[in-house]
Coordinates of C-alpha atoms and ligand atoms in Angstrom, one line a residue:
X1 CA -64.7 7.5 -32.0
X2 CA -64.3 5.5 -28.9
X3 CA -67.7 4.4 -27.4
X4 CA -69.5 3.0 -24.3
X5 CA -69.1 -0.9 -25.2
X6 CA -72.1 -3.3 -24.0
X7 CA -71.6 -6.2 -22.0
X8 CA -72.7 -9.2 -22.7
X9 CA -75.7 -9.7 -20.2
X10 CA -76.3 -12.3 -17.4
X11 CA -78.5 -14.1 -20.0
X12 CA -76.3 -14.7 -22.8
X13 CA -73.8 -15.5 -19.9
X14 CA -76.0 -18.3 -18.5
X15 CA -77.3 -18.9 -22.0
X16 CA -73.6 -20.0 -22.7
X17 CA -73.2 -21.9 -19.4
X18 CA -75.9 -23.8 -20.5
X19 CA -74.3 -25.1 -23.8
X20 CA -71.3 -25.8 -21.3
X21 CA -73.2 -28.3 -19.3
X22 CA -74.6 -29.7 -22.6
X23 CA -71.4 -30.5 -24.1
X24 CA -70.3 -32.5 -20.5
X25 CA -72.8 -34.5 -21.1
X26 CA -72.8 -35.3 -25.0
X27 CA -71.3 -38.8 -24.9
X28 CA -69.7 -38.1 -28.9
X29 CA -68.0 -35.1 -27.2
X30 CA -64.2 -34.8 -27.5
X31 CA -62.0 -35.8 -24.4
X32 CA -59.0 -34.2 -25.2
X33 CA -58.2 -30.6 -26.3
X34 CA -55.0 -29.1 -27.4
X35 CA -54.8 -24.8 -28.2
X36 CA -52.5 -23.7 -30.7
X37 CA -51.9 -20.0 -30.2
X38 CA -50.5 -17.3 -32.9
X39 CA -49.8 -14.0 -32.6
X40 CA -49.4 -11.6 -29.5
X41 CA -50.6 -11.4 -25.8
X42 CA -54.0 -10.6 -26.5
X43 CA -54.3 -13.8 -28.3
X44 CA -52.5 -15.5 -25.8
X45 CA -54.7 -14.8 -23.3
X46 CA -57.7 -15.3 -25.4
X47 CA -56.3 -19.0 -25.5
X48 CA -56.5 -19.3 -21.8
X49 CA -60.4 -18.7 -22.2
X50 CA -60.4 -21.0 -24.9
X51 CA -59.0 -23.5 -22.4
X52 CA -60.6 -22.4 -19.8
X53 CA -64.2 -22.8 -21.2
X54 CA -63.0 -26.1 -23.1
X55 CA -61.9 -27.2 -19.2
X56 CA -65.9 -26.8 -18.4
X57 CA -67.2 -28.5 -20.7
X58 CA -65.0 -31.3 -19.3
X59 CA -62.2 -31.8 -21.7
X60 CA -58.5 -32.6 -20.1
X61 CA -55.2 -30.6 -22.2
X62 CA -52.6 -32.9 -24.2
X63 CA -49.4 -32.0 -23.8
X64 CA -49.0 -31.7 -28.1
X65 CA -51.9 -31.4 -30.9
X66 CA -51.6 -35.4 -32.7
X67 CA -52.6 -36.7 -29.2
X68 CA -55.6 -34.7 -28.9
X69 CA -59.2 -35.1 -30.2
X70 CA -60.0 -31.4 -30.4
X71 CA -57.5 -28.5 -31.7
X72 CA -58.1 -25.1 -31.9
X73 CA -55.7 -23.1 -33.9
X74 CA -56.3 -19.2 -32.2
X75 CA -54.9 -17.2 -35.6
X76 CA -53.2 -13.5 -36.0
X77 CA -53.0 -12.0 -39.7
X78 CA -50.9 -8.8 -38.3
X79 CA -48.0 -9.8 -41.4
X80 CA -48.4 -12.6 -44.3
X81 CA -46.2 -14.8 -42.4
X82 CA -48.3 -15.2 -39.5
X83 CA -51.4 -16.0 -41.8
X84 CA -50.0 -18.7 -43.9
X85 CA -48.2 -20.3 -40.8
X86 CA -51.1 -20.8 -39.1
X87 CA -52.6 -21.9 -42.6
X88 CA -49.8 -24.3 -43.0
X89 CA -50.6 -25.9 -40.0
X90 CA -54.2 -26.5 -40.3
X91 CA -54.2 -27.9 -43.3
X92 CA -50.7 -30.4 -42.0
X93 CA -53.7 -31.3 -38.7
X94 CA -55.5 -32.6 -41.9
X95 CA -52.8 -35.7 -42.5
X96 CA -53.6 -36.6 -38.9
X97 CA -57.0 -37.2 -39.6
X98 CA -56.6 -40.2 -41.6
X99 CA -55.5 -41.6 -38.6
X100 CA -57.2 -40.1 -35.9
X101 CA -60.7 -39.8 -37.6
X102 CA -62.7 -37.9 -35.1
X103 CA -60.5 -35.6 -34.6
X104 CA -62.1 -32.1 -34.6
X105 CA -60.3 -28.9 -36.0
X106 CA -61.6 -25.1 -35.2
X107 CA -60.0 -21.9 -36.2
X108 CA -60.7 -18.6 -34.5
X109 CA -59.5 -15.4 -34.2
X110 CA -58.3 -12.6 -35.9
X111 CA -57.9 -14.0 -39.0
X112 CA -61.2 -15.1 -39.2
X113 CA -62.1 -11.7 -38.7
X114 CA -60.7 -10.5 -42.0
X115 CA -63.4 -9.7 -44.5
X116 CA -64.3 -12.7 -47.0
X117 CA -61.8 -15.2 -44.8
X118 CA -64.9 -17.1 -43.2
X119 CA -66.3 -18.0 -47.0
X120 CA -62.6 -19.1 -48.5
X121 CA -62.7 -21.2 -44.9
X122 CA -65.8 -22.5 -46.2
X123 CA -64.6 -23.1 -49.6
X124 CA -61.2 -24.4 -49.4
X125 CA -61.1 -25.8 -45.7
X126 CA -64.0 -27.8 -45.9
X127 CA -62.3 -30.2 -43.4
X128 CA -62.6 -27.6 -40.7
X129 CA -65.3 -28.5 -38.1
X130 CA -65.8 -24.6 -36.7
X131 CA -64.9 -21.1 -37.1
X132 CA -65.5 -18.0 -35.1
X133 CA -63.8 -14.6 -35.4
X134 CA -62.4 -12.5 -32.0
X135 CA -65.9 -10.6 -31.5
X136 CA -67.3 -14.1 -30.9
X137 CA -65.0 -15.9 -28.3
X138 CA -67.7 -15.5 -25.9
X139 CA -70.2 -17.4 -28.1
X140 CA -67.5 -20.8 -28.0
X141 CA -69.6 -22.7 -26.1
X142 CA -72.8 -22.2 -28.6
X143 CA -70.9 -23.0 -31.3
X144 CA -69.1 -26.2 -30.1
X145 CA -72.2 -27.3 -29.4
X146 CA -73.2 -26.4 -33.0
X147 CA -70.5 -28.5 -34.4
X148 CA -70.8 -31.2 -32.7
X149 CA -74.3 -31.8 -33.8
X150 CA -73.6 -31.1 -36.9
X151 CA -72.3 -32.6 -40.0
X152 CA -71.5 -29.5 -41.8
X153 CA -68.8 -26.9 -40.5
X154 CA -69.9 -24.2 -38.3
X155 CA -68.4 -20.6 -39.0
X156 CA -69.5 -17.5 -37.5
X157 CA -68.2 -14.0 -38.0
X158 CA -70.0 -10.9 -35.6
X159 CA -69.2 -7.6 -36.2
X160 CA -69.8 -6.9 -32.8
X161 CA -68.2 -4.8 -30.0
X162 CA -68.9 -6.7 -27.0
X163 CA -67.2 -6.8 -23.5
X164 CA -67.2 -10.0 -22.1
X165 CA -67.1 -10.1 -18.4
X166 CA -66.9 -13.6 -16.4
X167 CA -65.3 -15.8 -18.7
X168 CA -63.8 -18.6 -17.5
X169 CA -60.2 -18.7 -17.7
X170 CA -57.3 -21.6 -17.3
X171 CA -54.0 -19.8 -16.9
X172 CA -50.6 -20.5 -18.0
X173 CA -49.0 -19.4 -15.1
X174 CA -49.7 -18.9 -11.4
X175 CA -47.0 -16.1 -10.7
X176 CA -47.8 -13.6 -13.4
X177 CA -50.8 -13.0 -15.2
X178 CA -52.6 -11.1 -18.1
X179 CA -55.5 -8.6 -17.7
X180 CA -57.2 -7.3 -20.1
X181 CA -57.8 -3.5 -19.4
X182 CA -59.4 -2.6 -23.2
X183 CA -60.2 -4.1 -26.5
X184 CA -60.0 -3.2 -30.1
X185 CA -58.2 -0.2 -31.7
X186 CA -59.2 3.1 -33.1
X187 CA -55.9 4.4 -34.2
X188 CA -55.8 3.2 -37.7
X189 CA -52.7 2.9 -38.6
X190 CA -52.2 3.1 -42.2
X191 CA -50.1 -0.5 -42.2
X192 CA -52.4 -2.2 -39.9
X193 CA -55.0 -4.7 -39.6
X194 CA -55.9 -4.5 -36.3
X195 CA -58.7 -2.5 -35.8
X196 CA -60.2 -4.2 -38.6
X197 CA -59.9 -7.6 -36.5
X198 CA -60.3 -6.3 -33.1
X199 CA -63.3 -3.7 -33.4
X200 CA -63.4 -0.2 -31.7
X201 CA -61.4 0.4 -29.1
X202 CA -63.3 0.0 -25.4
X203 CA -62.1 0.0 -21.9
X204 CA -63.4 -1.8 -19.1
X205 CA -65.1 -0.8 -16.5
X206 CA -62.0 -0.1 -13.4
X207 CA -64.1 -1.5 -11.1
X208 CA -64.1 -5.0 -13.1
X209 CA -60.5 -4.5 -13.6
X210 CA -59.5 -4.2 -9.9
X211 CA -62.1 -7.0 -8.7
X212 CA -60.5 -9.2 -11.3
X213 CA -56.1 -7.8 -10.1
X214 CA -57.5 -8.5 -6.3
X215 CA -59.2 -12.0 -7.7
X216 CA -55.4 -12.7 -9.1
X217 CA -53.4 -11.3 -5.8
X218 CA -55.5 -13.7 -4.0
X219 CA -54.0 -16.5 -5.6
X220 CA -50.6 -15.5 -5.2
X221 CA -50.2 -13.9 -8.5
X222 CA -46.6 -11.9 -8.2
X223 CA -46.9 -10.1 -11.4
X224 CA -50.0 -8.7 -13.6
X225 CA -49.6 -7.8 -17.2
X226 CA -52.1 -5.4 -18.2
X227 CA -53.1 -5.3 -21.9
X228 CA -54.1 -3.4 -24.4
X229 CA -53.9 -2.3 -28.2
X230 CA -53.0 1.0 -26.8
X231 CA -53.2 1.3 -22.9
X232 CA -52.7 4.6 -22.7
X233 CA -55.7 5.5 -24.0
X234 CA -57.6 3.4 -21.9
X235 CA -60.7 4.9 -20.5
X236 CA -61.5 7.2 -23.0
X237 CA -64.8 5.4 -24.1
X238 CA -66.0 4.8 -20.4
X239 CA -69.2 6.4 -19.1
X240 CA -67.2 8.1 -16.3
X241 CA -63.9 8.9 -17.8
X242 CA -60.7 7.1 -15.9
X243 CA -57.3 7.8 -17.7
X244 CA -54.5 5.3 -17.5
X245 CA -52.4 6.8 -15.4
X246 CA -55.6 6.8 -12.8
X247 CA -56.5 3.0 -13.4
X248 CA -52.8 2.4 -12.4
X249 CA -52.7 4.6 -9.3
X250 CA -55.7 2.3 -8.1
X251 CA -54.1 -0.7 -9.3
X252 CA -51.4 -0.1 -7.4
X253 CA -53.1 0.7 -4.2
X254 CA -53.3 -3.4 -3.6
X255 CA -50.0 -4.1 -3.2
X256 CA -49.3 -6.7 -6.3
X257 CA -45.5 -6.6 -6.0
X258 CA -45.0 -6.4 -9.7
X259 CA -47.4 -4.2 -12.6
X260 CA -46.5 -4.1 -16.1
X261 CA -47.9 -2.9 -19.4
X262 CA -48.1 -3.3 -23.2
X263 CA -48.8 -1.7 -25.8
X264 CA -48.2 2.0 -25.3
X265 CA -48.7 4.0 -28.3
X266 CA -46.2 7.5 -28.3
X267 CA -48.9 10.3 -29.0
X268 CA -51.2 9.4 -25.9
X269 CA -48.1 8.8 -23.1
X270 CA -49.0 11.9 -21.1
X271 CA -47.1 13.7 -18.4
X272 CA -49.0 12.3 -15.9
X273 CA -48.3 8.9 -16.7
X274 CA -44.7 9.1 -16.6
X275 CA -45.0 11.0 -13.0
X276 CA -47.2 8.1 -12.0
X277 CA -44.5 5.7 -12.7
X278 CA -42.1 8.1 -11.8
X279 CA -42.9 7.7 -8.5
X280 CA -44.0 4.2 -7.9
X281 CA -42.3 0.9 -6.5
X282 CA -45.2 -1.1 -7.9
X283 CA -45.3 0.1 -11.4
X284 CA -42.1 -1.6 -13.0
X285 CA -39.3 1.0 -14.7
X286 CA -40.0 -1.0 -18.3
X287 CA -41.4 0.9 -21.4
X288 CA -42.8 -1.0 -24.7
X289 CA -42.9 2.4 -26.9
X290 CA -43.2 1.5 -30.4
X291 CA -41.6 4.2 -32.7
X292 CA -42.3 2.1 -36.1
X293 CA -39.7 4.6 -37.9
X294 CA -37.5 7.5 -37.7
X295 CA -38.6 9.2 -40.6
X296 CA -41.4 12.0 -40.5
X297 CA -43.0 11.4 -43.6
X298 CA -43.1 8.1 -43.5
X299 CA -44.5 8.2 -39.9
X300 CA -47.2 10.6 -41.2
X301 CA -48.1 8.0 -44.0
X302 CA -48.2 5.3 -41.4
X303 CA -50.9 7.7 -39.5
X304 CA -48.9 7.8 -36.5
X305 CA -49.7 11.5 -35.3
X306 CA -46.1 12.1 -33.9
X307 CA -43.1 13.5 -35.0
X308 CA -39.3 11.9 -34.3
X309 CA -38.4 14.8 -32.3
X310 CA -42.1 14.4 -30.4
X311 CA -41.0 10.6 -29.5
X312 CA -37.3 11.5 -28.5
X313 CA -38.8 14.3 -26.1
X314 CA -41.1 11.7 -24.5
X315 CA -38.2 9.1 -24.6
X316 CA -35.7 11.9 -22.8
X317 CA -38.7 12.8 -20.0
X318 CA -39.4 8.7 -19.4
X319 CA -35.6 8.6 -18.8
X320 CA -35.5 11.7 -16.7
X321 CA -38.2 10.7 -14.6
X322 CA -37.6 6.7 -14.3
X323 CA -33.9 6.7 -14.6
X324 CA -33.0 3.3 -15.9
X325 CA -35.6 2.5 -17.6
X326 CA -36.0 -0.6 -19.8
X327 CA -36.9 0.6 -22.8
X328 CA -38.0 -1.3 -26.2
X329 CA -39.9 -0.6 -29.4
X330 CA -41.0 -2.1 -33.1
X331 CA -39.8 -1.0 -36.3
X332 CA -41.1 -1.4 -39.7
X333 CA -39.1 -1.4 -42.4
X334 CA -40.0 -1.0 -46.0
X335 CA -43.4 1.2 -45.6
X336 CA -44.1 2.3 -48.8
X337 CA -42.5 4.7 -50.6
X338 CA -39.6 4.3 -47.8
X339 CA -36.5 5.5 -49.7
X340 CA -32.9 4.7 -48.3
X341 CA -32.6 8.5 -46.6
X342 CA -35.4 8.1 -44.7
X343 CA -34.7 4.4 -43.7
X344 CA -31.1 5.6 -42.4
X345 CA -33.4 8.2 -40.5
X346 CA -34.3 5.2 -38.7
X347 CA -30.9 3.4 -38.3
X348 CA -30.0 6.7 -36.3
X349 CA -33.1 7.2 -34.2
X350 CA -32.0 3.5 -32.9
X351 CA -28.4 4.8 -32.3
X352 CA -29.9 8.1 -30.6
X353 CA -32.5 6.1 -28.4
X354 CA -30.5 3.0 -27.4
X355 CA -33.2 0.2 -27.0
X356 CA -32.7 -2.3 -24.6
X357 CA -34.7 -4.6 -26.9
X358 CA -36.5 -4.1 -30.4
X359 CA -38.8 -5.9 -32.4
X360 CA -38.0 -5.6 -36.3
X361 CA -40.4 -6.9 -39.0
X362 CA -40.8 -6.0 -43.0
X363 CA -43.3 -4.0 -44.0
X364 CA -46.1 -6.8 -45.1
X365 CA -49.2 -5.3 -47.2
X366 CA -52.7 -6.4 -45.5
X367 CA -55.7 -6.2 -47.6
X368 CA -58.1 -3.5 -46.7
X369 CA -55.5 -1.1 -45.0
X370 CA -54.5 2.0 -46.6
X371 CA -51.2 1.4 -46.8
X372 CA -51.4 -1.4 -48.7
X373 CA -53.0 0.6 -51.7
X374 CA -50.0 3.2 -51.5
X375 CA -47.7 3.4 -54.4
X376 CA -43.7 2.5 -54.5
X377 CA -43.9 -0.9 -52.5
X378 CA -40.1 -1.7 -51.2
X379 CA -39.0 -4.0 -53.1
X380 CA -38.3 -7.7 -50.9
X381 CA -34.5 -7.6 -51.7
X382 CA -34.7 -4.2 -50.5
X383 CA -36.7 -5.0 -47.5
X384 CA -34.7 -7.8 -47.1
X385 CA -31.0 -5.4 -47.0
X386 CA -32.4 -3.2 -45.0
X387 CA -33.3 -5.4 -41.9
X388 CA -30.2 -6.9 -41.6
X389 CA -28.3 -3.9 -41.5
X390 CA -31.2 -2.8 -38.9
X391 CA -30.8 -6.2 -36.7
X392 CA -27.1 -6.0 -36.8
X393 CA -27.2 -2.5 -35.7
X394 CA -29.6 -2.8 -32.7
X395 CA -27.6 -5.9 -31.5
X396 CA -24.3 -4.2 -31.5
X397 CA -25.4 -1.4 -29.6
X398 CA -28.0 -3.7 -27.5
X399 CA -24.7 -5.9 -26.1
X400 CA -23.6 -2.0 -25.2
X401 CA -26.8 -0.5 -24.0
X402 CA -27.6 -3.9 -21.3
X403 CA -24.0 -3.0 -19.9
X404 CA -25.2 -0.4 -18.2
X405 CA -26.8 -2.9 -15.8
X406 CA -24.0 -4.6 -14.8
X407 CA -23.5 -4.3 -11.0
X408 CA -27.0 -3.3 -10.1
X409 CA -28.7 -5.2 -8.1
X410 CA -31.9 -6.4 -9.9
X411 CA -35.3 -8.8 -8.8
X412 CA -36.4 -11.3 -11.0
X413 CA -39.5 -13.5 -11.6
X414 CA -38.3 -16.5 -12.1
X415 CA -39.9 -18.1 -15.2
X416 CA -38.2 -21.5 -15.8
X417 CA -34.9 -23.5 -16.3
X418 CA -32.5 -21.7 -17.5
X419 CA -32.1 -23.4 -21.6
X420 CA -28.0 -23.8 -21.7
X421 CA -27.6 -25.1 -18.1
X422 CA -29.5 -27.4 -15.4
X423 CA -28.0 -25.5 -12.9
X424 CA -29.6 -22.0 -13.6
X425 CA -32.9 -20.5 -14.2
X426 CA -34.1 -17.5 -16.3
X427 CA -37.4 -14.8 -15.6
X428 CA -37.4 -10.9 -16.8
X429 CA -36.2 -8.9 -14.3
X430 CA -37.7 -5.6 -13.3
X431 CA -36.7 -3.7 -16.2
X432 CA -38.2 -6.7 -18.4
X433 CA -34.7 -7.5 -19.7
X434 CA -34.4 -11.3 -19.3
X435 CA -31.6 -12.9 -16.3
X436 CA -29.9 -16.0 -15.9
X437 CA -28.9 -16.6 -12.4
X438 CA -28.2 -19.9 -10.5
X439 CA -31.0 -21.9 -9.1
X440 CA -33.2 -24.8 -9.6
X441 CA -36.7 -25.7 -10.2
X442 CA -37.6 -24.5 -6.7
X443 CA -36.8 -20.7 -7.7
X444 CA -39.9 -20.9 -10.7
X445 CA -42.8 -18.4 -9.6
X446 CA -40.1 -16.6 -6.9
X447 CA -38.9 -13.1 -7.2
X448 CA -35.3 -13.5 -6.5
X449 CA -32.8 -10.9 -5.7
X450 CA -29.4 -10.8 -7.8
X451 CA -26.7 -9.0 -9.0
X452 CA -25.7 -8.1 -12.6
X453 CA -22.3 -9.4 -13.6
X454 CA -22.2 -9.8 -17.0
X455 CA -24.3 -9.4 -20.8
X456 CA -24.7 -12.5 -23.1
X457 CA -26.5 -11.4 -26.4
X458 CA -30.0 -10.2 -25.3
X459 CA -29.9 -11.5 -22.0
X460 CA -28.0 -10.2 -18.5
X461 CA -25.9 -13.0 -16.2
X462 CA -26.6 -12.6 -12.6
X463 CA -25.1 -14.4 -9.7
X464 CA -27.3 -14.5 -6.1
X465 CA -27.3 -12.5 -3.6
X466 CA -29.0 -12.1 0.0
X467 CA -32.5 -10.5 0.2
X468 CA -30.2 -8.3 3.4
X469 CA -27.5 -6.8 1.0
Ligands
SAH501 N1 -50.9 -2.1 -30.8 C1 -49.6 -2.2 -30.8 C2 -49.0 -3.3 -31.7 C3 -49.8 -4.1 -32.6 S1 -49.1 -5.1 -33.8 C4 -49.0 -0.9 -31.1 O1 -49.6 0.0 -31.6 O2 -47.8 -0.8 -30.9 C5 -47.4 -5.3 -33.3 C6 -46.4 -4.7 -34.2 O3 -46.5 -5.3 -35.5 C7 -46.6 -3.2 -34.6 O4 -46.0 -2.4 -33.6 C8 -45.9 -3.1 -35.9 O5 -44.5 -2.8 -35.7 C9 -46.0 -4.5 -36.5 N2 -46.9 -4.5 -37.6 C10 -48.2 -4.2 -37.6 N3 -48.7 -4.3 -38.9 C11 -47.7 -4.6 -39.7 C12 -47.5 -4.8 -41.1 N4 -48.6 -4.7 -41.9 N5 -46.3 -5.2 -41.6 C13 -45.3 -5.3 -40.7 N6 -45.3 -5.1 -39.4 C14 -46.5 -4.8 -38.9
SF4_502 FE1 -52.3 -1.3 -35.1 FE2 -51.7 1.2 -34.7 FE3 -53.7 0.1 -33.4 FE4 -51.2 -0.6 -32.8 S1 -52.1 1.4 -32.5 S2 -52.9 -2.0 -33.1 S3 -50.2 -0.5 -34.8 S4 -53.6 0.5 -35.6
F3S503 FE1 -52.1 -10.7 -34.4 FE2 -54.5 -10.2 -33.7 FE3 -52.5 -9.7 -32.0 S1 -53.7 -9.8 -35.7 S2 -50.8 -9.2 -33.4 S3 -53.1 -11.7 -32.8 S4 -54.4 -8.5 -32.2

């Protein structure tokens, strides 16, 4: 059950600062620090704390890891691949020891958090300075400062549920920006590490939320992206219940141009969310629903609690209510047990919805999760057929689906140059479907108005137009 979370207190904060100061001064401290990051936005953002804290204690970024004298791989263990990539890499860092011998290597998050992962750190990693799992990111400072006046490796591992106001954070962009509105996740999934790694869900208090989105619009931020496991459950566990929708309303009361959100799950996206968006200028018309199959027995084995014709109802009343909409999900395919009826249940939910984007993975089996003890595991070559045909599918009908933007005028954050050309830029427009459009270095961190003229794989052409047309 979701519960009141503590916050840290204004002790262990200035305990923390403390260590912060102590580091600036150590003279064996590192000079340089360089944050690899895995995984999704949460972890992305937990990086910018990383950086931001590692800024404090007086430590400058190199621009790539064999240049700097502290790296920090921040881990995800969602599917096997992202574990032993990250693996892969600390254990390559360990070559560029023998020339750079000071060089010290942490690993945190959530793959520190699995059960017995700090003790084969221990064992097999002995190279590895310090370890801390997600539940300790607010400790960093106390434990940098640990390892560094140390000769053995620090690892820590809390079990606890902590909110951590008033960290300090370095951000990787000044236009748009992450806030976090709630941790952890209670939904249990039966494929899913998560709430193993992340703890119980909690929300944070709206009032910290806004102070923080008017903190941001201050600074010019164009954009916020709020986060969550499953934002629309947000405020369940607060001492005076708030519901998303409600958090957004206020939210949108300041007058940040652009507000989007991820991840939605499809049995808590209520009525009064979609009317919230429904009729907002603020809120953008984007939707990150994640249907995970098409199938309802395999969607009650993954613990999902709705049906196919529950998510193409809420689907149909997004669409009614936002028309336009950009819509995208994530699909698993090869749960266990999935047999090739009920994965073509899924090719045609993708034909009947008609994603503007989708993120497909194979099913990969994480210790500790239910599914993972379930009998009839797909086969790879199986696994492996099947996402093809999936990928192939969703692009055909993708390159279809984006047409439908062509003509419309659209506004886009402008994120960067533009990969295939000098002379054009690229950002995600308002439907989070991602422009090229002419322009220059100048347009990066500008909402730009355009018009849709044409669809290149996953991605819409635009030419300019006038703010007045
Ligand atoms: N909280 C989010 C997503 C978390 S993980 C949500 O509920 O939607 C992101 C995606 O990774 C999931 O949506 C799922 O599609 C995929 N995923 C999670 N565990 C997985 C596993 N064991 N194997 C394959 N894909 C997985
Ligand atoms: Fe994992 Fe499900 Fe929670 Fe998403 S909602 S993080 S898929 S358990
Ligand atoms: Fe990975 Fe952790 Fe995110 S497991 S997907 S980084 S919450």
């Amino acid at each position: 059950m979701a519960r009141t979370a503590v916050k840290i207190t204004e002790e262990e904060k200035n305990r923390q600062k403390d260590f912060i100061r102590e580091i600036r001064e150590l003279p064996q401290r590192p000079q340089t620090y360089h944050v690899v990051t895995y995984g999704c936005q949460m972890n992305a953002h937990d990086s910018e704390k990383i950086a931001g804290m590692l800024e404090e204690m007086g430590m400058k970024e190199a621009a790539v890891r064999e240049e700097a004298d502290f790296v920090i791989f921040n881990t995800c263990c969602v599917r096997d691949n992202a574990e032993r990539r990250a693996l892969g890499n600390v254990t390559w860092l360990k070559e560029v020891r023998k020339t750079h011998p000071n060089l010290m290597i942490a690993v945190c998050g959530c793959m520190i958090q699995e059960p017995g992962m700090a003790e084969k750190i221990l064992k097999q990693y002995r190279f590895i300075d310090l370890a801390f799992g997600t539940a300790n990111l607010h400790r960093f400072p106390e434990l940098m400062y640990s390892a560094l006046n140390s000769d053995r490796n620090v690892v820590q591992v809390a079990d606890e549920d902590v909110i951590a106001e008033g960290l300090p954070v370095r951000r990787q962009r000044t236009d748009a920006a992450y806030l976090t509105i709630m941790y952890g996740c209670d939904n249990f999934c039966s494929f899913c590490i998560v709430p193993y790694v992340r703890g119980r869900e909690r929300s944070r208090e709206p009032e910290d939320i806004l102070r923080e989105a008017e903190e941001l619009q201050k600074t010019g931020v164009k954009e916020i992206m709020l986060l969550g496991q499953n934002v629309n459950s947000y405020g369940k566990s607060l001492s005076c219940p708030m519901s998303f929708a409600g958090l957004l309303r206020r939210l949108e009361q300041l007058g940040i141009p652009r507000i989007r959100f991820m991840t939605s799950h499809p049995k808590d996206l209520s009525d009064e969310l979609i009317e919230t968006m429904s009729g907002s200028s603020h809120i953008l018309p984007q939707f990150h629903l994640p249907v995970q199959s098409g199938n309802d027995e395999i969607l009650q084995k993954m613990n999902r609690h709705y049906t196919r014709e529950k998510y193409l109802e809420r689907v149909h009343k997004l669409r009614e209510a936002v028309p336009g909409i950009g819509l995208s999900t994530d699909i698993i395919v090869g749960f266990p047990g999935e047999t090739e009826a009920q994965f073509e249940d899924t090719l045609s939910l993708v034909e009947e919805v008609r994603y503007d984007g989708a993120f497909t993975f194979i099913y990969s089996p994480r210790v500790g999760t239910r599914a993972a003890a379930m009998d009839h595991q797909v086969p790879d070559e199986v696994a492996g057929e099947r996402i093809k045909r999936l990928i192939s599918l969703q692009e055909e009908l993708q390159k279809e689906t984006l047409r439908r933007f062509i003509g419309m005028k659209e506004e886009v954050l402008v994120e960067g140059l533009s990969r295939r050309s000098e002379e054009a830029v690229s950002g995600k427009g308002r439907h989070a479907v991602s422009v090229t459009l002419p322009g220059n270095l100048g347009d990066v961190g500008q909402i730009v108005s355009c018009r849709i003229t044409g669809v290149r794989n996953n991605t819409l052409i635009a030419e300019r137009i006038g703010d007045e047309e």
